[in-house]
PDB file of C-alpha atoms in Angstrom:
ATOM      1  CA  MET A   1      20.589  31.261 -47.141  1.00  0.00           C
ATOM      2  CA  LYS A   2      17.133  30.222 -45.975  1.00  0.00           C
ATOM      3  CA  ARG A   3      15.615  33.543 -47.084  1.00  0.00           C
ATOM      4  CA  THR A   4      17.114  33.143 -50.533  1.00  0.00           C
ATOM      5  CA  LEU A   5      15.680  29.674 -51.005  1.00  0.00           C
ATOM      6  CA  ILE A   6      12.270  30.472 -49.499  1.00  0.00           C
ATOM      7  CA  LEU A   7      11.831  33.451 -51.791  1.00  0.00           C
ATOM      8  CA  LEU A   8      12.840  31.312 -54.529  1.00  0.00           C
ATOM      9  CA  CYS A   9      10.416  29.346 -52.470  1.00  0.00           C
ATOM     10  CA  LEU A  10       7.758  28.304 -57.113  1.00  0.00           C
ATOM     11  CA  LEU A  11       5.155  26.268 -74.776  1.00  0.00           C
ATOM     12  CA  LEU A  12       3.611  24.941 -79.922  1.00  0.00           C
ATOM     13  CA  MET A  13       0.119  26.212 -79.201  1.00  0.00           C
ATOM     14  CA  PRO A  14      -2.121  23.263 -78.288  1.00  0.00           C
ATOM     15  CA  VAL A  15      -5.518  22.908 -79.905  1.00  0.00           C
ATOM     16  CA  SER A  16      -7.157  23.195 -76.486  1.00  0.00           C
ATOM     17  CA  ALA A  17      -5.910  26.775 -76.188  1.00  0.00           C
ATOM     18  CA  LEU A  18      -7.944  27.876 -79.201  1.00  0.00           C
ATOM     19  CA  SER A  19     -11.685  28.356 -79.396  1.00  0.00           C
ATOM     20  CA  ALA A  20     -13.756  27.182 -82.346  1.00  0.00           C
ATOM     21  CA  ASP A  21     -13.423  30.557 -84.062  1.00  0.00           C
ATOM     22  CA  GLY A  22      -9.619  30.458 -83.740  1.00  0.00           C
ATOM     23  CA  LYS A  23      -9.365  33.001 -80.928  1.00  0.00           C
ATOM     24  CA  SER A  24      -7.093  32.235 -78.008  1.00  0.00           C
ATOM     25  CA  THR A  25      -8.711  31.288 -74.719  1.00  0.00           C
ATOM     26  CA  VAL A  26      -7.415  31.070 -71.185  1.00  0.00           C
ATOM     27  CA  PRO A  27      -7.637  27.669 -69.459  1.00  0.00           C
ATOM     28  CA  THR A  28      -8.846  27.260 -65.912  1.00  0.00           C
ATOM     29  CA  ALA A  29      -6.216  27.174 -63.191  1.00  0.00           C
ATOM     30  CA  ALA A  30      -6.609  23.406 -62.830  1.00  0.00           C
ATOM     31  CA  ALA A  31      -6.241  22.850 -66.575  1.00  0.00           C
ATOM     32  CA  LEU A  32      -3.236  25.163 -66.783  1.00  0.00           C
ATOM     33  CA  ILE A  33      -1.473  23.387 -63.908  1.00  0.00           C
ATOM     34  CA  GLN A  34      -2.227  20.055 -65.593  1.00  0.00           C
ATOM     35  CA  HIS A  35      -0.711  21.289 -68.872  1.00  0.00           C
ATOM     36  CA  VAL A  36       2.443  22.363 -67.037  1.00  0.00           C
ATOM     37  CA  ALA A  37       2.587  19.076 -65.102  1.00  0.00           C
ATOM     38  CA  THR A  38       2.415  16.994 -68.305  1.00  0.00           C
ATOM     39  CA  ARG A  39       4.515  19.145 -70.644  1.00  0.00           C
ATOM     40  CA  ILE A  40       7.594  17.833 -72.422  1.00  0.00           C
ATOM     41  CA  GLY A  41      10.355  17.772 -69.813  1.00  0.00           C
ATOM     42  CA  ALA A  42       7.986  17.688 -66.838  1.00  0.00           C
ATOM     43  CA  ASP A  43       9.697  14.614 -65.361  1.00  0.00           C
ATOM     44  CA  GLY A  44      13.008  16.445 -65.227  1.00  0.00           C
ATOM     45  CA  PHE A  45      14.825  19.341 -66.865  1.00  0.00           C
ATOM     46  CA  SER A  46      17.527  21.938 -66.440  1.00  0.00           C
ATOM     47  CA  ALA A  47      17.624  25.651 -67.187  1.00  0.00           C
ATOM     48  CA  ARG A  48      19.581  28.829 -66.713  1.00  0.00           C
ATOM     49  CA  PHE A  49      18.227  31.290 -64.156  1.00  0.00           C
ATOM     50  CA  PHE A  50      18.620  34.985 -63.453  1.00  0.00           C
ATOM     51  CA  GLN A  51      17.556  36.296 -60.038  1.00  0.00           C
ATOM     52  CA  GLU A  52      16.635  39.875 -59.132  1.00  0.00           C
ATOM     53  CA  SER A  53      15.997  41.042 -55.570  1.00  0.00           C
ATOM     54  CA  PRO A  54      15.259  44.771 -55.169  1.00  0.00           C
ATOM     55  CA  LEU A  55      16.488  46.390 -51.954  1.00  0.00           C
ATOM     56  CA  LYS A  56      14.033  49.276 -51.889  1.00  0.00           C
ATOM     57  CA  ALA A  57      15.443  50.902 -48.761  1.00  0.00           C
ATOM     58  CA  ILE A  58      18.725  51.669 -50.507  1.00  0.00           C
ATOM     59  CA  GLY A  59      17.484  51.764 -54.083  1.00  0.00           C
ATOM     60  CA  ILE A  60      19.511  48.926 -55.580  1.00  0.00           C
ATOM     61  CA  VAL A  61      18.754  45.536 -57.094  1.00  0.00           C
ATOM     62  CA  GLU A  62      20.796  42.505 -56.094  1.00  0.00           C
ATOM     63  CA  THR A  63      21.282  40.038 -58.941  1.00  0.00           C
ATOM     64  CA  ALA A  64      22.531  36.479 -59.211  1.00  0.00           C
ATOM     65  CA  GLU A  65      22.580  33.809 -61.880  1.00  0.00           C
ATOM     66  CA  GLY A  66      23.403  30.190 -62.468  1.00  0.00           C
ATOM     67  CA  GLN A  67      22.016  26.788 -63.425  1.00  0.00           C
ATOM     68  CA  VAL A  68      19.230  24.617 -62.001  1.00  0.00           C
ATOM     69  CA  TRP A  69      18.259  20.966 -62.393  1.00  0.00           C
ATOM     70  CA  PHE A  70      14.947  19.414 -61.349  1.00  0.00           C
ATOM     71  CA  ARG A  71      13.693  15.841 -61.273  1.00  0.00           C
ATOM     72  CA  LYS A  72      10.326  14.600 -60.020  1.00  0.00           C
ATOM     73  CA  PRO A  73       9.141  14.504 -57.387  1.00  0.00           C
ATOM     74  CA  ASP A  74      11.492  16.471 -55.137  1.00  0.00           C
ATOM     75  CA  LYS A  75      15.065  16.443 -56.436  1.00  0.00           C
ATOM     76  CA  VAL A  76      16.729  19.820 -56.974  1.00  0.00           C
ATOM     77  CA  ARG A  77      20.211  21.080 -57.699  1.00  0.00           C
ATOM     78  CA  TRP A  78      20.492  24.882 -57.643  1.00  0.00           C
ATOM     79  CA  GLU A  79      23.910  26.330 -58.437  1.00  0.00           C
ATOM     80  CA  TYR A  80      24.567  30.036 -58.007  1.00  0.00           C
ATOM     81  CA  GLU A  81      27.552  31.040 -60.138  1.00  0.00           C
ATOM     82  CA  THR A  82      27.555  34.782 -59.457  1.00  0.00           C
ATOM     83  CA  PRO A  83      28.054  36.833 -57.363  1.00  0.00           C
ATOM     84  CA  ASP A  84      28.965  33.955 -54.997  1.00  0.00           C
ATOM     85  CA  ARG A  85      29.351  30.279 -55.826  1.00  0.00           C
ATOM     86  CA  LEU A  86      26.709  28.669 -53.638  1.00  0.00           C
ATOM     87  CA  HIS A  87      25.181  25.256 -54.383  1.00  0.00           C
ATOM     88  CA  TYR A  88      21.959  23.790 -52.969  1.00  0.00           C
ATOM     89  CA  VAL A  89      21.564  20.044 -53.608  1.00  0.00           C
ATOM     90  CA  THR A  90      18.790  17.749 -52.405  1.00  0.00           C
ATOM     91  CA  ASP A  91      17.789  14.190 -53.215  1.00  0.00           C
ATOM     92  CA  GLY A  92      14.444  14.822 -51.536  1.00  0.00           C
ATOM     93  CA  GLU A  93      15.633  13.701 -48.114  1.00  0.00           C
ATOM     94  CA  THR A  94      19.026  15.251 -47.421  1.00  0.00           C
ATOM     95  CA  LEU A  95      19.953  18.851 -48.203  1.00  0.00           C
ATOM     96  CA  TRP A  96      23.534  19.951 -48.800  1.00  0.00           C
ATOM     97  CA  ILE A  97      24.499  23.610 -49.054  1.00  0.00           C
ATOM     98  CA  HIS A  98      28.012  24.209 -50.346  1.00  0.00           C
ATOM     99  CA  SER A  99      29.733  27.579 -50.244  1.00  0.00           C
ATOM    100  CA  VAL A 100      32.424  26.855 -52.818  1.00  0.00           C
ATOM    101  CA  ASP A 101      34.560  29.934 -52.191  1.00  0.00           C
ATOM    102  CA  ASP A 102      34.499  29.527 -48.393  1.00  0.00           C
ATOM    103  CA  ALA A 103      34.972  25.724 -48.468  1.00  0.00           C
ATOM    104  CA  GLN A 104      31.987  25.262 -46.149  1.00  0.00           C
ATOM    105  CA  VAL A 105      29.212  22.676 -46.288  1.00  0.00           C
ATOM    106  CA  TRP A 106      25.966  22.604 -44.317  1.00  0.00           C
ATOM    107  CA  THR A 107      23.871  19.451 -44.325  1.00  0.00           C
ATOM    108  CA  GLY A 108      20.614  18.273 -42.803  1.00  0.00           C
ATOM    109  CA  SER A 109      17.035  17.229 -43.493  1.00  0.00           C
ATOM    110  CA  ALA A 110      15.490  18.836 -46.565  1.00  0.00           C
ATOM    111  CA  GLN A 111      11.984  18.592 -45.109  1.00  0.00           C
ATOM    112  CA  ALA A 112      13.038  20.100 -41.781  1.00  0.00           C
ATOM    113  CA  PHE A 113      14.684  23.011 -43.592  1.00  0.00           C
ATOM    114  CA  PHE A 114      12.003  23.743 -46.195  1.00  0.00           C
ATOM    115  CA  GLY A 115       8.895  22.106 -44.795  1.00  0.00           C
ATOM    116  CA  LYS A 116       6.945  19.410 -46.641  1.00  0.00           C
ATOM    117  CA  SER A 117       5.872  21.662 -49.511  1.00  0.00           C
ATOM    118  CA  GLY A 118       8.489  24.376 -49.248  1.00  0.00           C
ATOM    119  CA  GLY A 119      11.472  25.532 -51.216  1.00  0.00           C
ATOM    120  CA  ALA A 120      11.514  24.874 -54.935  1.00  0.00           C
ATOM    121  CA  ARG A 121       9.592  21.603 -54.717  1.00  0.00           C
ATOM    122  CA  PHE A 122       6.705  22.776 -56.882  1.00  0.00           C
ATOM    123  CA  LEU A 123       9.141  23.551 -59.713  1.00  0.00           C
ATOM    124  CA  ALA A 124      10.311  19.928 -59.596  1.00  0.00           C
ATOM    125  CA  ASP A 125       6.710  18.682 -59.576  1.00  0.00           C
ATOM    126  CA  VAL A 126       4.197  21.422 -60.310  1.00  0.00           C
ATOM    127  CA  ALA A 127       1.284  19.101 -59.533  1.00  0.00           C
ATOM    128  CA  THR A 128       2.145  19.631 -55.854  1.00  0.00           C
ATOM    129  CA  VAL A 129       1.607  23.389 -56.047  1.00  0.00           C
ATOM    130  CA  THR A 130      -1.929  23.173 -54.639  1.00  0.00           C
ATOM    131  CA  GLU A 131      -0.585  21.549 -51.457  1.00  0.00           C
ATOM    132  CA  ARG A 132       0.778  24.940 -50.432  1.00  0.00           C
ATOM    133  CA  PHE A 133      -1.067  27.489 -52.585  1.00  0.00           C
ATOM    134  CA  THR A 134      -4.539  28.406 -53.779  1.00  0.00           C
ATOM    135  CA  PRO A 135      -4.368  29.322 -57.477  1.00  0.00           C
ATOM    136  CA  GLY A 136      -6.166  32.389 -58.780  1.00  0.00           C
ATOM    137  CA  THR A 137      -7.804  32.887 -62.173  1.00  0.00           C
ATOM    138  CA  PRO A 138      -5.236  32.712 -64.997  1.00  0.00           C
ATOM    139  CA  THR A 139      -4.785  35.617 -67.389  1.00  0.00           C
ATOM    140  CA  ARG A 140      -2.988  35.846 -70.695  1.00  0.00           C
ATOM    141  CA  THR A 141      -0.753  38.309 -72.469  1.00  0.00           C
ATOM    142  CA  LYS A 142       0.928  37.748 -75.807  1.00  0.00           C
ATOM    143  CA  GLY A 143       2.765  34.446 -75.659  1.00  0.00           C
ATOM    144  CA  ALA A 144       2.266  33.730 -71.955  1.00  0.00           C
ATOM    145  CA  PHE A 145      -0.228  32.755 -69.294  1.00  0.00           C
ATOM    146  CA  HIS A 146      -0.017  34.291 -65.827  1.00  0.00           C
ATOM    147  CA  LEU A 147      -1.119  32.605 -62.616  1.00  0.00           C
ATOM    148  CA  ASP A 148      -1.097  34.061 -59.102  1.00  0.00           C
ATOM    149  CA  LEU A 149      -0.749  31.704 -56.151  1.00  0.00           C
ATOM    150  CA  THR A 150      -1.837  32.565 -52.605  1.00  0.00           C
ATOM    151  CA  PRO A 151      -0.483  30.543 -49.654  1.00  0.00           C
ATOM    152  CA  ILE A 152      -3.062  28.407 -47.899  1.00  0.00           C
ATOM    153  CA  LYS A 153      -1.587  28.814 -44.419  1.00  0.00           C
ATOM    154  CA  PRO A 154      -1.535  32.285 -42.835  1.00  0.00           C
ATOM    155  CA  GLU A 155       1.862  31.610 -41.250  1.00  0.00           C
ATOM    156  CA  ASP A 156       3.470  31.040 -44.648  1.00  0.00           C
ATOM    157  CA  PRO A 157       6.337  33.546 -45.116  1.00  0.00           C
ATOM    158  CA  LEU A 158       5.172  34.243 -48.666  1.00  0.00           C
ATOM    159  CA  ASP A 159       2.294  36.584 -49.446  1.00  0.00           C
ATOM    160  CA  ARG A 160       2.023  35.735 -53.132  1.00  0.00           C
ATOM    161  CA  VAL A 161       3.775  33.864 -55.946  1.00  0.00           C
ATOM    162  CA  SER A 162       3.175  34.870 -59.562  1.00  0.00           C
ATOM    163  CA  LEU A 163       4.018  32.489 -62.399  1.00  0.00           C
ATOM    164  CA  SER A 164       4.543  33.307 -66.072  1.00  0.00           C
ATOM    165  CA  ILE A 165       4.038  30.254 -68.293  1.00  0.00           C
ATOM    166  CA  ASP A 166       5.010  30.034 -71.949  1.00  0.00           C
ATOM    167  CA  ALA A 167       1.787  29.555 -73.927  1.00  0.00           C
ATOM    168  CA  ALA A 168       3.457  27.270 -76.474  1.00  0.00           C
ATOM    169  CA  THR A 169       5.615  24.935 -74.359  1.00  0.00           C
ATOM    170  CA  TYR A 170       4.063  25.390 -70.900  1.00  0.00           C
ATOM    171  CA  ASP A 171       7.484  25.952 -69.357  1.00  0.00           C
ATOM    172  CA  ILE A 172       7.473  28.181 -66.275  1.00  0.00           C
ATOM    173  CA  THR A 173       9.618  31.072 -67.464  1.00  0.00           C
ATOM    174  CA  ARG A 174       9.294  33.470 -64.538  1.00  0.00           C
ATOM    175  CA  VAL A 175       8.507  33.223 -60.830  1.00  0.00           C
ATOM    176  CA  VAL A 176       7.917  36.363 -58.761  1.00  0.00           C
ATOM    177  CA  SER A 177       7.826  35.657 -55.018  1.00  0.00           C
ATOM    178  CA  THR A 178       6.585  38.343 -52.634  1.00  0.00           C
ATOM    179  CA  ALA A 179       7.206  37.860 -48.910  1.00  0.00           C
ATOM    180  CA  ARG A 180       4.819  39.146 -46.251  1.00  0.00           C
ATOM    181  CA  THR A 181       7.539  41.650 -45.377  1.00  0.00           C
ATOM    182  CA  GLY A 182       7.212  43.105 -48.891  1.00  0.00           C
ATOM    183  CA  GLU A 183      10.518  41.738 -50.166  1.00  0.00           C
ATOM    184  CA  GLU A 184      10.276  40.560 -53.754  1.00  0.00           C
ATOM    185  CA  THR A 185      12.431  38.137 -55.731  1.00  0.00           C
ATOM    186  CA  THR A 186      12.117  37.505 -59.465  1.00  0.00           C
ATOM    187  CA  LEU A 187      13.519  34.373 -61.082  1.00  0.00           C
ATOM    188  CA  THR A 188      13.661  34.239 -64.876  1.00  0.00           C
ATOM    189  CA  PHE A 189      14.371  30.879 -66.523  1.00  0.00           C
ATOM    190  CA  SER A 190      15.820  30.344 -70.001  1.00  0.00           C
ATOM    191  CA  ARG A 191      17.742  27.861 -72.163  1.00  0.00           C
ATOM    192  CA  PHE A 192      15.689  24.864 -71.083  1.00  0.00           C
ATOM    193  CA  GLU A 193      17.154  21.377 -71.529  1.00  0.00           C
ATOM    194  CA  ARG A 194      14.341  18.816 -71.398  1.00  0.00           C
ATOM    195  CA  THR A 195      16.573  15.777 -70.859  1.00  0.00           C
ATOM    196  CA  LEU A 196      15.999  13.877 -67.613  1.00  0.00           C
ATOM    197  CA  PRO A 197      18.942  14.667 -65.302  1.00  0.00           C
ATOM    198  CA  ALA A 198      20.837  11.686 -63.886  1.00  0.00           C
ATOM    199  CA  LEU A 199      20.110  10.755 -60.276  1.00  0.00           C
ATOM    200  CA  SER A 200      23.773  11.369 -59.490  1.00  0.00           C
ATOM    201  CA  ARG A 201      23.142  15.066 -60.131  1.00  0.00           C
ATOM    202  CA  PHE A 202      21.178  15.199 -56.863  1.00  0.00           C
ATOM    203  CA  THR A 203      23.753  13.687 -54.540  1.00  0.00           C
ATOM    204  CA  PHE A 204      26.760  15.437 -53.078  1.00  0.00           C
ATOM    205  CA  ASP A 205      30.232  14.317 -52.077  1.00  0.00           C
ATOM    206  CA  ILE A 206      31.699  16.594 -49.427  1.00  0.00           C
ATOM    207  CA  PRO A 207      35.047  17.957 -50.673  1.00  0.00           C
ATOM    208  CA  GLU A 208      38.135  17.001 -48.723  1.00  0.00           C
ATOM    209  CA  GLY A 209      39.091  19.731 -46.269  1.00  0.00           C
ATOM    210  CA  ALA A 210      35.676  21.415 -46.257  1.00  0.00           C
ATOM    211  CA  MET A 211      34.268  22.639 -42.948  1.00  0.00           C
ATOM    212  CA  VAL A 212      31.012  20.742 -42.319  1.00  0.00           C
ATOM    213  CA  SER A 213      28.210  22.078 -40.106  1.00  0.00           C
ATOM    214  CA  PRO A 214      24.649  20.900 -39.399  1.00  0.00           C
ATOM    215  CA  LEU A 215      21.746  22.945 -40.715  1.00  0.00           C
ATOM    216  CA  GLN A 216      19.954  24.785 -37.942  1.00  0.00           C
TER     217      GLN A 216
END
């Protein structure tokens, strides 16, 4: 579970993206992060996600999909629908992990589990991304900006995180996380809903009869 979340753990063209002669330009990393942090829906949104995790040793790709909700500064609800129904819910302080099919719940401190800047926190509040990562120089392909992030601390389990950002809406549409072990996970986001999710979305009532265990 922790590996999954760590690896997870991570736009109308504005006038500022055009030069005087009408040619597209690439903003600095700081400007790009600021655009993402102030885009429509930055305070909270939901989206569909599709996850791909290649297992190179056996030549297959594990996939999963579901729905995510984010709300500044640190509230996340991440629901895997396939292949297993697994829900991660945090209000910024407490983390609940619910295996729906196994009727099991794990609960504990979100910060102890992820670390202060870990997990998917930067997707809830992208302005915090520089607390954990050093951004590289952005590049651009048709319709998207690309930004590589390098962890500040050498003990960070991630080696690199690469973001794809829609050049019209500044939504983060893809996150590729590469662990120091070489394992790679790609998250692709779609069907954005830019309505602020209710606070109740980020709390969790333990189902009757569920087996409850503390997070280790």
